[in-house]
XYZ file of C-alpha atoms in Angstrom:
379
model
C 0.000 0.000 0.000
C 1.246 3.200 -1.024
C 2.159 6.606 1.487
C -0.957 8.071 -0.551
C -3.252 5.348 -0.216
C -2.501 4.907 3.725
C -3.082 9.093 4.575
C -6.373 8.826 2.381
C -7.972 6.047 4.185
C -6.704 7.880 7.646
C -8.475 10.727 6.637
C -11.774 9.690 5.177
C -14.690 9.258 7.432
C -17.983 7.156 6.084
C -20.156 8.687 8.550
C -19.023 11.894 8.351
C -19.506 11.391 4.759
C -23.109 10.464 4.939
C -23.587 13.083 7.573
C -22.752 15.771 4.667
C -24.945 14.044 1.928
C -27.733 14.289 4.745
C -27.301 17.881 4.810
C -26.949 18.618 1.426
C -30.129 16.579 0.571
C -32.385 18.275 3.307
C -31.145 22.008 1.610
C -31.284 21.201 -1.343
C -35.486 19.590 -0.438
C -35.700 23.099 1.633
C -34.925 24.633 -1.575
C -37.030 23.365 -3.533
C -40.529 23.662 -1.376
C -39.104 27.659 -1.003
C -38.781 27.458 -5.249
C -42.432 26.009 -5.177
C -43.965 28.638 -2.706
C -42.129 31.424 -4.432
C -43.347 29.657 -7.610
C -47.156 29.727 -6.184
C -46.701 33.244 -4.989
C -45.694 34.417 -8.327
C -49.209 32.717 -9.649
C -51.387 33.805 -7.468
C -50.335 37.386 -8.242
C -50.531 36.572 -11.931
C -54.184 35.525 -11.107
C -55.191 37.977 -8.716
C -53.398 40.827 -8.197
C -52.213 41.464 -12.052
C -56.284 41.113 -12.523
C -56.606 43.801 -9.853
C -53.689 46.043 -11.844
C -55.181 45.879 -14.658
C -58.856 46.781 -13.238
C -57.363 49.684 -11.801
C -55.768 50.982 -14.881
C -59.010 50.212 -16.544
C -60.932 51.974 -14.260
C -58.350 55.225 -14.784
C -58.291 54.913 -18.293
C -62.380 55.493 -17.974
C -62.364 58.115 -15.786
C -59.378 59.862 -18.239
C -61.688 58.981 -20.901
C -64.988 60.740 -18.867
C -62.961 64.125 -18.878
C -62.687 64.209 -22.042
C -66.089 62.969 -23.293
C -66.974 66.401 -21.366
C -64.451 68.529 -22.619
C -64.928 67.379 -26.081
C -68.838 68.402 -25.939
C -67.648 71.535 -24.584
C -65.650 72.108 -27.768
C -67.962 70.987 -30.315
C -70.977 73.757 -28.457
C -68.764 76.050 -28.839
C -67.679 75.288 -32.162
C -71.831 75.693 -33.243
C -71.895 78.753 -31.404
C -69.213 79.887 -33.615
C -70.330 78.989 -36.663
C -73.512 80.344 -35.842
C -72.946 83.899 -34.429
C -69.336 84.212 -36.026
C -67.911 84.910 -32.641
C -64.234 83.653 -32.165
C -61.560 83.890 -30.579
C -60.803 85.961 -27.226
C -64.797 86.229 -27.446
C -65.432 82.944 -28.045
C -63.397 82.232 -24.643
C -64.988 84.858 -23.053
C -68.384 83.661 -23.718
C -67.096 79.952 -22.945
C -66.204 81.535 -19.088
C -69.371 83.573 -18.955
C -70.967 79.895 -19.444
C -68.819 78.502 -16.929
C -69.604 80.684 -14.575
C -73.436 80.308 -15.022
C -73.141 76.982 -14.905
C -71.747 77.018 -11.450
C -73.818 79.219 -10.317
C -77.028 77.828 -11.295
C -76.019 74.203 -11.249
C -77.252 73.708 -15.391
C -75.320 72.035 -17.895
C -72.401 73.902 -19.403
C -73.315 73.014 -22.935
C -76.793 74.188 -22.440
C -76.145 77.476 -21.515
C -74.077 77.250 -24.466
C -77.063 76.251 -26.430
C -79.025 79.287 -24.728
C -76.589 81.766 -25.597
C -76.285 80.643 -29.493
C -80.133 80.848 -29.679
C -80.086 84.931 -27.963
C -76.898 85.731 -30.608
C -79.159 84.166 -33.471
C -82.564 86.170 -32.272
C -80.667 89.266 -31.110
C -77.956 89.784 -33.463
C -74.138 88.263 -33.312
C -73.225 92.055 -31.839
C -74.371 91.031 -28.374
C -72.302 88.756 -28.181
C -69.154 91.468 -28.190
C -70.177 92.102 -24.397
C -69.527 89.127 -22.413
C -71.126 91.403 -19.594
C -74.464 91.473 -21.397
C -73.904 87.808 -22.593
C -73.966 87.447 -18.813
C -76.904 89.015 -17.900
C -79.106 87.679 -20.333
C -77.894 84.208 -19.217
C -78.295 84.927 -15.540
C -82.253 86.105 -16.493
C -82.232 82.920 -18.395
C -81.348 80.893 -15.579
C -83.309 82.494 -12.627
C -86.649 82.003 -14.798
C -86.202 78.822 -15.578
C -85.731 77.756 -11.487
C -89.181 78.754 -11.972
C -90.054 76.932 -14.817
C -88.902 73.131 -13.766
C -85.443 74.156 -15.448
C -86.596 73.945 -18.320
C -83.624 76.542 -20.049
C -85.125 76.492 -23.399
C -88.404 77.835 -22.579
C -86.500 80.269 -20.629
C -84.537 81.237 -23.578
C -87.601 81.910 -25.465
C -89.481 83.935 -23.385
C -86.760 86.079 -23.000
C -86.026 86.701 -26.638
C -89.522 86.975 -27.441
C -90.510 89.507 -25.028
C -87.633 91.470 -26.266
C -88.424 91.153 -29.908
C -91.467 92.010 -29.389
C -91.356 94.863 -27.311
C -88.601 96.190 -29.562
C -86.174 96.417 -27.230
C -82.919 98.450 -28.097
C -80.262 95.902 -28.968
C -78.007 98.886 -29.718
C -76.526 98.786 -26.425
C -75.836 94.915 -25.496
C -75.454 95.946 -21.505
C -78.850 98.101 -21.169
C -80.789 95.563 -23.615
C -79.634 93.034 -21.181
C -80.406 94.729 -18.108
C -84.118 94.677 -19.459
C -84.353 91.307 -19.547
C -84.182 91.478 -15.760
C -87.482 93.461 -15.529
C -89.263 91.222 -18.322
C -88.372 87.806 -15.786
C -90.218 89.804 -13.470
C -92.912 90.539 -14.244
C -93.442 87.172 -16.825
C -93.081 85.606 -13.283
C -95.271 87.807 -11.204
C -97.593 87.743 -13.516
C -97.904 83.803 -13.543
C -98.208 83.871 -9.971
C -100.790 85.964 -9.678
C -102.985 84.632 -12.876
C -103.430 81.522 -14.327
C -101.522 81.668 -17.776
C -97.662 79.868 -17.027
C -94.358 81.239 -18.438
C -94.103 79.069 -21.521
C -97.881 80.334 -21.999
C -97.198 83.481 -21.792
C -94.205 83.549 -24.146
C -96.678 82.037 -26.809
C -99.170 84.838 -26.450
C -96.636 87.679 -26.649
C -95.113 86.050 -30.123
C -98.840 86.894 -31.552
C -99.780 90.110 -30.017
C -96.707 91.889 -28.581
C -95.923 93.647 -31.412
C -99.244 95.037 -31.688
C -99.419 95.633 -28.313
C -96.179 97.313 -28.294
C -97.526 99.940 -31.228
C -100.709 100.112 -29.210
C -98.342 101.978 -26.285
C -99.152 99.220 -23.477
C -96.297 98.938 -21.604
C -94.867 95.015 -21.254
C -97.116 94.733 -17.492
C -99.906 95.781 -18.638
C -100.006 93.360 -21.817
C -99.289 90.305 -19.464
C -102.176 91.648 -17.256
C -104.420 91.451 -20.519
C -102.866 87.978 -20.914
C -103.882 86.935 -17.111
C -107.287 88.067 -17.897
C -107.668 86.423 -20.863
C -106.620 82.963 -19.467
C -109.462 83.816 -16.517
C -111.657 83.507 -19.116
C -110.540 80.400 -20.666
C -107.856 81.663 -23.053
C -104.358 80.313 -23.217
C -101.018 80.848 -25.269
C -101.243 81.359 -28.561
C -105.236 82.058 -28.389
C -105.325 84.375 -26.206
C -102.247 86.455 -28.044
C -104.182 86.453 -31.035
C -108.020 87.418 -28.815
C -105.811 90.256 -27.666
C -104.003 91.533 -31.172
C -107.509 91.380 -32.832
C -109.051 93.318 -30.035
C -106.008 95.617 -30.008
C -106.223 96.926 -34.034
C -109.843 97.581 -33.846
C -109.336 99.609 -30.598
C -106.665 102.085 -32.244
C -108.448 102.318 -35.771
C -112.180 103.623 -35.348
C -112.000 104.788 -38.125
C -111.961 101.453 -39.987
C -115.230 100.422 -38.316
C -117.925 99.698 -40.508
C -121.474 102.075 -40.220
C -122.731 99.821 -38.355
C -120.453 99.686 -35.497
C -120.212 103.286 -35.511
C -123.498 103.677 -35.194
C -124.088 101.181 -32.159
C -121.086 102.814 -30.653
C -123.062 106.636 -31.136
C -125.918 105.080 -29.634
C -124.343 103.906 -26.580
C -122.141 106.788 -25.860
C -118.922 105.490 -26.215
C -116.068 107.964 -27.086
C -113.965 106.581 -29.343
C -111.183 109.250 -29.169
C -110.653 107.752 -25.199
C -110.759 103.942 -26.408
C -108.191 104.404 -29.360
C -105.775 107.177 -27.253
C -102.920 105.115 -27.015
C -101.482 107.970 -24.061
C -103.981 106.920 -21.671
C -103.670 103.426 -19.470
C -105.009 100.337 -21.713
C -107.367 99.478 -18.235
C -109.129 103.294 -18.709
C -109.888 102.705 -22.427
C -111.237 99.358 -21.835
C -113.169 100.865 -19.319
C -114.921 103.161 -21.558
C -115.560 100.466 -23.765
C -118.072 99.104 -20.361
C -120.634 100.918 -22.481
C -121.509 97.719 -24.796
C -119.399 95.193 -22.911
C -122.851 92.895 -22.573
C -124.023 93.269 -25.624
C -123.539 90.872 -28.133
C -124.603 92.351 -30.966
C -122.358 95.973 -30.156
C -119.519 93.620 -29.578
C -119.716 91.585 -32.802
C -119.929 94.740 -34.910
C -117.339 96.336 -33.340
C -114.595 93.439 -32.701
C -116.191 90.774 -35.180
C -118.443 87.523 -33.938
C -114.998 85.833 -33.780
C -113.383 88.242 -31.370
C -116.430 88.469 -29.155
C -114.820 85.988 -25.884
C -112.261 87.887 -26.309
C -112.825 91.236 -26.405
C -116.018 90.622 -23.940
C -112.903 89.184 -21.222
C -110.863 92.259 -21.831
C -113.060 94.786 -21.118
C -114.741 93.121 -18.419
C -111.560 92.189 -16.434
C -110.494 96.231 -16.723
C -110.086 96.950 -12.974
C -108.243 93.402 -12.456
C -106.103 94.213 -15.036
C -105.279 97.515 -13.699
C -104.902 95.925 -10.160
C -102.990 93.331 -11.271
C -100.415 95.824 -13.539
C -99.778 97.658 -9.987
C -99.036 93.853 -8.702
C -96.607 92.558 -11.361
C -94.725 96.406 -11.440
C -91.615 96.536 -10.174
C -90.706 92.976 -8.134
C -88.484 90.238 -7.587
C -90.349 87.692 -7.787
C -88.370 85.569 -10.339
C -84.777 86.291 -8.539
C -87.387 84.691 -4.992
C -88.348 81.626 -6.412
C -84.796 80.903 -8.196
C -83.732 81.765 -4.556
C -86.385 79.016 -3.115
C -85.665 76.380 -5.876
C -81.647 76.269 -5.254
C -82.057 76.257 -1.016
C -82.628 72.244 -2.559
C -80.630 69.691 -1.736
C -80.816 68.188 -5.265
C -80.143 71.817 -6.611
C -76.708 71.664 -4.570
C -75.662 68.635 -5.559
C -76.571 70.103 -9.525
C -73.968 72.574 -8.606
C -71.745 70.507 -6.877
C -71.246 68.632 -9.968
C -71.065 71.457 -12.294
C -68.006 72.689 -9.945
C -66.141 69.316 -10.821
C -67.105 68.762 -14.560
C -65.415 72.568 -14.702
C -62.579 71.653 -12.876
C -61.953 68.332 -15.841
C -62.487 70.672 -18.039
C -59.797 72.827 -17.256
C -57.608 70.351 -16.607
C -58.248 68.328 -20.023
C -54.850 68.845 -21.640
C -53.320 67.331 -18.419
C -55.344 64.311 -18.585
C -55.443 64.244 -22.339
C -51.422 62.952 -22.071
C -52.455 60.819 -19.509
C -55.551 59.233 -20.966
C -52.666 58.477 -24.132
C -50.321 56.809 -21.597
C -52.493 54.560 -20.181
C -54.093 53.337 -23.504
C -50.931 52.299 -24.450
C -50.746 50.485 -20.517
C -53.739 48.807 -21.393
C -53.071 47.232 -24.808
């Protein structure tokens, strides 16, 4: 036996030897169960929490995408206002924050008073819309009467425009035409408290007879007294604009009366001169008009058979219209019940969320990048 041979076999051990394998084998077992739970770990979170990831980034990516759903209709109104009224530019924006603003206020959709203010540049002429100021006002009259009006902005819209059509209102100067449509809210909503004709009622009546009644010299609270007294007697809207026009143009031109009704007239003592004097109060000259007011046949001749419910309402309702003209003059009542309608919870919360849809508005360029970045996440 060699030196070698005899120093190996005093070395080696055999259970020493196995000792070591031992070891080895229970590490190398250890490591493997920690490979398999690491292994597990990493498939539950490919199951569950990547899921979760990507719900989140799904659920960012829609809210990104919400932002600018509303930003985008923002645009686009503005781009029909625009292409309507051929305001742009620095007036365009200024119009856009005028809208804003409203909006906040009042709790209504942005686009809508959009929508509002396109239909007052279209009726009133593109120049009012070089006053934000005036743009302003008319939308603030807009909103306050529609509080009134279940919110309903178009109606509002159309009242408003009407009345001022009608009533030839000077358009000349944006910011004192505007401030008129204050008064008009008024008394449109006085008026339908007191009487029995609504808002949207009333804005039908004046497109048939406030022109007429305009050239006749009434002021705008007396012709929605007329109105109130017409729909006491069963006329609404449109009929009762056109029972008061008719009435109106035989009043101011006797002398287009046939014989006939200038006799009857003669005969009963009426002075014509007081019934067509446009300087006196419309309630006076109805008043003198008492003469034949229950006589059919007087009536028919003088106002046609046609005109008769009409014109026999008018004249018989002259002290409540004259009462009721001192009622409606001068209040606040549509600026009261805006004030009454938005004390609301739900009216709050309309504002509340106004406040926030401005707020991703502004912020849309910001989360225009962002919405791109997680798109590409999501793919």
């Amino acid at each position: 036996m060699s030196t070698y041979e005899s120093t190996w076999r005093l070395k080696f051990d055999p259970n020493s030897a196995n000792k070591g394998i031992k070891d080895v084998t229970e590490n190398l077992n250890k490591a493997v169960k920690q490979g398999n739970a690491l292994g597990d770990c990493f498939k539950r979170l490919k199951a569950i929490d990547l899921m979760a990831i990507d719900s989140s980034v799904q659920n960012i990516k829609d809210r990104l995408q919400g932002v600018s759903d509303i930003a985008i209709k923002n645009e686009s109104a503005l781009a029909e206002v625009s292409s309507i009224t051929g305001v742009v530019g620095k007036e365009l924006d200024k119009l856009n924050d005028r809208a804003k603003g409203l909006s906040r206020t009042y709790g209504e959709d942005l686009n809508v008073n959009l929508d509002s203010f396109k239909t007052i540049l279209s009726r009133l002429g593109p120049d009012m819309g070089k006053s934000d100021k005036a743009m302003g006002t008319l939308g603030e009259s807009v909103n306050v009467l529609s509080k009134g009006m279940k919110g309903d902005i178009t109606g509002a819209t159309n009242a408003i425009t009407t009345s001022m059509l009608q009533f030839q209102v000077d358009l000349k100067n944006p910011i004192k035409a505007a401030e008129e449509s204050r008064r008009m809210i008024n008394v449109m909503a006085a008026g339908a408290k007191e009487g029995a004709m609504e808002v949207p009622q009333i804005s039908q009546a004046l497109s048939q007879a406030g022109g007429t009644a305009k050239l006749a010299n009434l002021t705008f609270e007396e012709t929605n007294a007329a109105l109130q007294a017409l729909a006491q007697n069963g006329k609404y809207g449109a009929e009762a604009g056109v029972g008061l026009r008719n009435v109106l143009i035989k009043m101011n031109a006797p002398s287009a009366l046939s014989k006939e009704a200038t006799t009857m007239l003669k005969q009963y003592g009426v002075n014509m001169k007081i019934v067509s004097d446009s300087t006196l109060p419309f309630s006076e000259r109805l008043k003198e008009l008492q003469k034949i007011g229950k006589n059919t046949d007087a009536l028919a001749a003088v106002f046609g058979a046609e005109n008769i419910q009409a014109a026999q309402g008018l004249i018989q309702s002259a002290q409540y219209q004259e009462d009721l003209t001192q009622k409606i003059t001068g209040t606040n009542v549509a600026y009261e019940q805006s004030k009454i309608v938005m004390d609301g919870w739900s009216e709050k919360l309309r504002r509340a969320k106004m406040w926030l849809e401005d707020l991703q508005i502004g912020s849309f360029k910001f989360t225009s990048v962002l919405s791109a970045g997680f798109g590409k996440i999501g793919r």
